[in-house]
Tab-separated table of C-alpha atoms and ligand atoms in Angstrom:
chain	number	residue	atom	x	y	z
A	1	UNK	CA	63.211	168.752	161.827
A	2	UNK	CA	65.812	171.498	162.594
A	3	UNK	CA	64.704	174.226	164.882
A	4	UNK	CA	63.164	177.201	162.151
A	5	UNK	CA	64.432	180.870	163.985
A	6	UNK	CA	62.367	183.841	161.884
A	7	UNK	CA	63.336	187.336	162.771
A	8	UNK	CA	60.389	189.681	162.177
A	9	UNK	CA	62.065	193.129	161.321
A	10	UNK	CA	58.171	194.487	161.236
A	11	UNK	CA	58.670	198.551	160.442
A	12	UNK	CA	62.206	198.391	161.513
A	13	UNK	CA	64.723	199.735	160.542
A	14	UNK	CA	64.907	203.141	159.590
A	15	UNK	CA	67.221	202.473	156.238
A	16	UNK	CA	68.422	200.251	153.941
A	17	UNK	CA	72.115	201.053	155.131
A	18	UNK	CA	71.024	200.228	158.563
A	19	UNK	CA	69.128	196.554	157.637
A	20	UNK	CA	72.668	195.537	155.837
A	21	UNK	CA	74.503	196.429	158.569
A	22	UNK	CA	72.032	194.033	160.767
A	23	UNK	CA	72.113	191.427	158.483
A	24	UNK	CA	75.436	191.740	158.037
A	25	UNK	CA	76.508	191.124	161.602
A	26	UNK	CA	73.908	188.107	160.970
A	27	UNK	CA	75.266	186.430	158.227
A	28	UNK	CA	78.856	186.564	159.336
A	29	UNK	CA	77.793	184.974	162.523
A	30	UNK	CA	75.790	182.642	161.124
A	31	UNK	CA	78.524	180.225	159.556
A	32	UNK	CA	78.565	177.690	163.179
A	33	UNK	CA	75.247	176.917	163.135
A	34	UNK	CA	73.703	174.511	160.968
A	35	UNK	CA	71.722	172.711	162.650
A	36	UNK	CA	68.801	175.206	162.144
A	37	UNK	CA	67.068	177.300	159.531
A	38	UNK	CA	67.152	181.147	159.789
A	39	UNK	CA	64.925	182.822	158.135
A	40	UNK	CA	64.396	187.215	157.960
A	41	UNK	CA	61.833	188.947	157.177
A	42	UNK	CA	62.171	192.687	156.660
A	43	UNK	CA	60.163	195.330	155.009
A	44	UNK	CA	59.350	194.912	151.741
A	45	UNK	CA	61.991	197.644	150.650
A	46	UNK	CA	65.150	195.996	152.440
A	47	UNK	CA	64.655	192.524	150.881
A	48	UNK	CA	66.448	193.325	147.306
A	49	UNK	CA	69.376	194.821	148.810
A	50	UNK	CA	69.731	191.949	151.909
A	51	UNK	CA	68.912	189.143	149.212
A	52	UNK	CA	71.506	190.428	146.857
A	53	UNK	CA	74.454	190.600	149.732
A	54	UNK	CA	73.493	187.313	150.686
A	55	UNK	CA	75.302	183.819	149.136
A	56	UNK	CA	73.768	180.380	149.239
A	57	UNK	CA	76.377	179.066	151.531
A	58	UNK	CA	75.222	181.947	154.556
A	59	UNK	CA	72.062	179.403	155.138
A	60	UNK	CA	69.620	181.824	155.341
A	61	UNK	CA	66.281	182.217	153.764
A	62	UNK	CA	64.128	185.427	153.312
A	63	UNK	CA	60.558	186.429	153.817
A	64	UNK	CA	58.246	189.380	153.553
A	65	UNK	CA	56.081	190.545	156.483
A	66	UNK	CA	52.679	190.484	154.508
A	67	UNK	CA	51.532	190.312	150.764
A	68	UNK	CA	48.101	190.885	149.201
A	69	UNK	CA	45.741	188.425	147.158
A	70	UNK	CA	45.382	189.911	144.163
A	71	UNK	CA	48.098	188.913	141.771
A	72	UNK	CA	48.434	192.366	140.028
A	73	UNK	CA	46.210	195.091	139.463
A	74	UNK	CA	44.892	198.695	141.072
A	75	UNK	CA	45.548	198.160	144.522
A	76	UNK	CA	47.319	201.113	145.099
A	77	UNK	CA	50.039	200.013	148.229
A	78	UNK	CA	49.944	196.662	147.741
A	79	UNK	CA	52.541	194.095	147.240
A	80	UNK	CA	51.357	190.835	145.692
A	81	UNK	CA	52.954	187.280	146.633
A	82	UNK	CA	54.491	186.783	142.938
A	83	UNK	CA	56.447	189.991	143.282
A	84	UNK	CA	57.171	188.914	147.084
A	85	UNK	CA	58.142	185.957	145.069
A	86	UNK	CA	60.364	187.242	142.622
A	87	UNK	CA	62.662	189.360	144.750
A	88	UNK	CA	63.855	186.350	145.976
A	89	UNK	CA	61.696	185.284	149.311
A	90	UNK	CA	60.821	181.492	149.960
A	91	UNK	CA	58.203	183.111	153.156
A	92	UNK	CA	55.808	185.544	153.998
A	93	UNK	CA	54.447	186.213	157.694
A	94	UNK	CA	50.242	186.559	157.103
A	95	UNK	CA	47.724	186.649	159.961
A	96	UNK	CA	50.024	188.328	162.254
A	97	UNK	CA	48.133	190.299	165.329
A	98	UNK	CA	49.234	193.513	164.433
A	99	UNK	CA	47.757	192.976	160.727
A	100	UNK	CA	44.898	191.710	162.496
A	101	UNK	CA	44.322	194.392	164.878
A	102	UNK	CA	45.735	197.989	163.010
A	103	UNK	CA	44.360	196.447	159.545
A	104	UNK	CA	41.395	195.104	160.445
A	105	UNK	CA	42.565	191.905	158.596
A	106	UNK	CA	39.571	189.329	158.613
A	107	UNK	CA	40.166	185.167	158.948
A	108	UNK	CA	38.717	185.669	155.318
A	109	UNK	CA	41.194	187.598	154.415
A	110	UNK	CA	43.968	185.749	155.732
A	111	UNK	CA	43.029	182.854	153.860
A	112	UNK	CA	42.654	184.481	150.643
A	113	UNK	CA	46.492	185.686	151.140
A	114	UNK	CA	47.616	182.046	152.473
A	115	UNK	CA	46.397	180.930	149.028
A	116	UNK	CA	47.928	183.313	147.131
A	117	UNK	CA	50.988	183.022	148.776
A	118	UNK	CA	50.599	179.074	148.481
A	119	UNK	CA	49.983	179.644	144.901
A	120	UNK	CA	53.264	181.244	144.327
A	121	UNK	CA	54.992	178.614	146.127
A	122	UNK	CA	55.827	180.738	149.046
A	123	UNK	CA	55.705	179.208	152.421
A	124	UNK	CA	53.079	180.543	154.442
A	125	UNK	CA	54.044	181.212	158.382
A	126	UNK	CA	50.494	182.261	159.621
A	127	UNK	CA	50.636	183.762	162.962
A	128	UNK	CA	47.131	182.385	165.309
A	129	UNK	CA	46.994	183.379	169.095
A	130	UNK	CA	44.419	184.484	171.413
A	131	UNK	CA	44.315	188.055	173.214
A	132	UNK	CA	44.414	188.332	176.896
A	133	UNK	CA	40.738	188.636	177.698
A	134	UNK	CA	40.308	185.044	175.026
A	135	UNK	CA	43.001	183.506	177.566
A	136	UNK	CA	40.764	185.283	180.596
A	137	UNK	CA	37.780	183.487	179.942
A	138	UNK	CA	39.141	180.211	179.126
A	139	UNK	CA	38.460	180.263	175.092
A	140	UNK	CA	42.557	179.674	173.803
A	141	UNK	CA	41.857	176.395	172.286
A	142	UNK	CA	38.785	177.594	170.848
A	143	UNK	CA	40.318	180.748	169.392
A	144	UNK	CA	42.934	178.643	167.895
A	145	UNK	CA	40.453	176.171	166.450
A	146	UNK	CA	38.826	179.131	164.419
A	147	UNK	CA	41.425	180.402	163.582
A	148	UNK	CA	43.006	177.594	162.089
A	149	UNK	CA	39.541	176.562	160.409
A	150	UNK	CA	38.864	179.860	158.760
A	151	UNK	CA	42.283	180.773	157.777
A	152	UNK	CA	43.362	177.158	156.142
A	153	UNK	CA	39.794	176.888	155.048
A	154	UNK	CA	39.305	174.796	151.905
A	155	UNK	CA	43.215	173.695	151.805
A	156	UNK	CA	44.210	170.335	150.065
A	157	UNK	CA	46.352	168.252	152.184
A	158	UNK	CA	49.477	168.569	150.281
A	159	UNK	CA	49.300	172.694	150.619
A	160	UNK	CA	49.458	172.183	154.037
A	161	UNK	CA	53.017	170.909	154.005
A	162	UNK	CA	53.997	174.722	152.948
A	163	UNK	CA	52.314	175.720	156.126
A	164	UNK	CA	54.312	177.092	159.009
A	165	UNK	CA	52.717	177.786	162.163
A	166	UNK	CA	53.275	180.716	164.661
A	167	UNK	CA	51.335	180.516	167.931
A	168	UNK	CA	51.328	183.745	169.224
A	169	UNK	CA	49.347	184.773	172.048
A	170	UNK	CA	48.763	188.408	171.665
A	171	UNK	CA	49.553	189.130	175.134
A	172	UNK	CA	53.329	188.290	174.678
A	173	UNK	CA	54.186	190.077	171.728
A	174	UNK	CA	56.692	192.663	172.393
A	175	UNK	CA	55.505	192.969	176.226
A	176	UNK	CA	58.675	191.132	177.813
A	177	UNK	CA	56.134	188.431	179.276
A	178	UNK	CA	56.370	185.597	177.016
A	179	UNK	CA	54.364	182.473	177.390
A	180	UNK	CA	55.168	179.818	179.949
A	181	UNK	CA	56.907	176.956	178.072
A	182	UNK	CA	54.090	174.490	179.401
A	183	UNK	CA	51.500	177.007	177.811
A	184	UNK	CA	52.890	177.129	174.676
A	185	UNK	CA	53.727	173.620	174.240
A	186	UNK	CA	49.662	172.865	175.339
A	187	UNK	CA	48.701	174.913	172.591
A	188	UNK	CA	51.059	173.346	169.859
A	189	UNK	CA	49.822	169.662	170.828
A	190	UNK	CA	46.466	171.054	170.327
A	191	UNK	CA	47.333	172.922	166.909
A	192	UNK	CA	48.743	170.121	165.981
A	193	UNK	CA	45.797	167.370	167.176
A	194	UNK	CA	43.658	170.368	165.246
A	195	UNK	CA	45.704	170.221	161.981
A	196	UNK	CA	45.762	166.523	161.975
A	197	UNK	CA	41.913	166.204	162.477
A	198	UNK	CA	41.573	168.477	159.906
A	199	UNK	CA	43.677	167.533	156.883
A	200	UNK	CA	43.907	163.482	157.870
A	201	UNK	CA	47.585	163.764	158.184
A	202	UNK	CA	49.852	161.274	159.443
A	203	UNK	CA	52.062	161.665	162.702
A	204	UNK	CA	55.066	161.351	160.068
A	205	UNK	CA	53.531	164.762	158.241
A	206	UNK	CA	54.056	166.863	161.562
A	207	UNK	CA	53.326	170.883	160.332
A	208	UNK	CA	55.919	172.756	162.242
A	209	UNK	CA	54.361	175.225	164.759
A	210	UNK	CA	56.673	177.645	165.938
A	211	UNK	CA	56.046	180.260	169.382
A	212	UNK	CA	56.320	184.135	169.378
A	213	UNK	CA	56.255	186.728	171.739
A	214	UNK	CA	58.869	188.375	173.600
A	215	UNK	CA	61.338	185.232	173.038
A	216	UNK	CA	64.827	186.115	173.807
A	217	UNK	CA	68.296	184.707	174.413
A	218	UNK	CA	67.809	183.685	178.421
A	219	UNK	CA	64.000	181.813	177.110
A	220	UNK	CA	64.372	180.698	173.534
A	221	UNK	CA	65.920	177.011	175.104
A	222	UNK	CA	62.729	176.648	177.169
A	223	UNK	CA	60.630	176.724	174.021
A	224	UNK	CA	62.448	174.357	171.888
A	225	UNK	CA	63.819	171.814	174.385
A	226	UNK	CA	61.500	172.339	177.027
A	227	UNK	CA	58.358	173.128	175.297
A	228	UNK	CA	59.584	171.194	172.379
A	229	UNK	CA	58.147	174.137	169.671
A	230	UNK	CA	59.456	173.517	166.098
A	231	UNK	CA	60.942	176.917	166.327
A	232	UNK	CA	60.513	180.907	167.267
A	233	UNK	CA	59.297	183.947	165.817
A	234	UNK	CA	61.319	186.769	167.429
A	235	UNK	CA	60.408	190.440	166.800
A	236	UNK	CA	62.357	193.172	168.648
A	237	UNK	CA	65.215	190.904	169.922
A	238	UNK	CA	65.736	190.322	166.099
A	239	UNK	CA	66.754	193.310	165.377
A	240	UNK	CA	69.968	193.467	167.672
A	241	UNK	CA	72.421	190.777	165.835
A	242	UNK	CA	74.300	190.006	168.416
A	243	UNK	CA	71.067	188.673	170.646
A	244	UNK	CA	69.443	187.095	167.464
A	245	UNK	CA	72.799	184.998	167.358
A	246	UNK	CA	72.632	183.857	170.496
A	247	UNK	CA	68.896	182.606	170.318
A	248	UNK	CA	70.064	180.836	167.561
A	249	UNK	CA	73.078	179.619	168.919
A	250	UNK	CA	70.591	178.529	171.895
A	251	UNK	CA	68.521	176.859	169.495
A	252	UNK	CA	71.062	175.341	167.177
A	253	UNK	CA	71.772	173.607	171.021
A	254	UNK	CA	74.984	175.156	170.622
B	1	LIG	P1	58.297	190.227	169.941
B	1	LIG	O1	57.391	190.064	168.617
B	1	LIG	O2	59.374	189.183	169.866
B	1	LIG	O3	58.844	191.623	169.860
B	1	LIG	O4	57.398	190.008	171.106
B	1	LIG	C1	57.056	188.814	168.098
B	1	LIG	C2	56.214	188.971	166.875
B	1	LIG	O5	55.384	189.887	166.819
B	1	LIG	O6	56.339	188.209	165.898
């Protein structure tokens, strides 16, 4: 599987001029490294101007930051996963912390939007992780095990294989303090023990999990050759091309 590298843009940046110059920079740096999948997500108003300037043989894939579940209708706001669809996306981010935690976004929830985006054929990169007081008293696994449960709840096997995984423990998400590589790689053996348990899925149908939270340049190698993660989810180092490039020129094993 080659190493997936998703740049969460999240409410950055300020205009569209500003997210073409950023991907830009991206895309012309991109062409040495194939050996991995990049993947942005932006705001939901950047993604028909970046998907337009972008050409199949760039090697990058696009993905919103959230959708709704409700295909169409009065939900004043929203953005449903066909239109997410449409614009041109093959992701969307759901269940991320900050969705969690400023939108009171419920495990319920989560999975309504996972099948909605599954519906639409999008691939579905939903963010689990436990806060620091979960880590305090011991209940990681735990957290993650609910998680998982509630928010792939009622899944068919084959949906899972549009499933991406983003461990991300709260605490390391745009603090500087990422996760120790031995942490993170404890928690994707037991996502991945939990995933398997769950959906009966052979060793052969591994469901990438990917880490997030403060990865950068000088750490991304300890997660994916170290850790052995599937992948990253970078936030604010994304947003500076020339550091994304080098986490995934660190990745690519470049
Ligand atoms: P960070 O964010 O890289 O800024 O810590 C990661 C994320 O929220 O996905």
């Amino acid at each position: 599987m080659k190493p997936i590298i998703i740049a969460n843009w999240k409410m950055n940046p300020k205009s569209e001029a500003e997210a073409l110059k950023i991907f830009e920079a991206v895309k012309k740096g991109m062409g040495n490294f194939k050996n991995v999948e990049v993947v942005i997500c932006s705001p939901f108003l950047w993604l028909p101007g970046i998907i337009k300037s972008a050409l199949p043989k760039d090697n990058i894939a696009f993905g919103a930051e959230n959708c709704f579940f409700e295909k169409e209708g009065a939900f004043t706001g929203e953005i449903a996963a066909p239109m997410v669809k449409t614009v041109g996306c093959q992701y969307v981010i759901l269940g991320h912390s900050e969705r969690r935690n400023y939108f009171k976004e419920t495990d319920e929830m989560i999975n309504k939007k996972i099948r909605a985006a599954l519906s639409e054929n999008l691939k579905a990169i939903f963010c689990i992780g436990e806060t620091t007081e979960e880590k305090r008293e011991g209940k990681t696994d735990l957290v993650l095990e609910n998680q998982i449960k509630e928010g792939l709840s009622g899944l068919l096997q084959e949906q899972i294989k549009n499933i991406v995984i983003a461990y991300e423990p709260v605490w390391a998400i745009g603090t500087g303090v990422a996760c120790r590589p031995e942490e993170a790689e404890k928690a994707a053996l037991y996502i991945k023990k939990t995933l398997g348990e769950i959906f009966g899925l052979s060793e052969k149908e591994d469901i990438p999990v990917l880490y997030g939270g403060s990865v950068k340049s000088a750490n991304v190698a300890d997660f994916i050759f170290k850790a052995k993660m599937d992948g990253v989810l970078v936030g604010g180092a994304s947003l500076d091309p020339e550091e994304f490039l080098k986490i995934v020129e660190k990745a690519a094993g470049n």
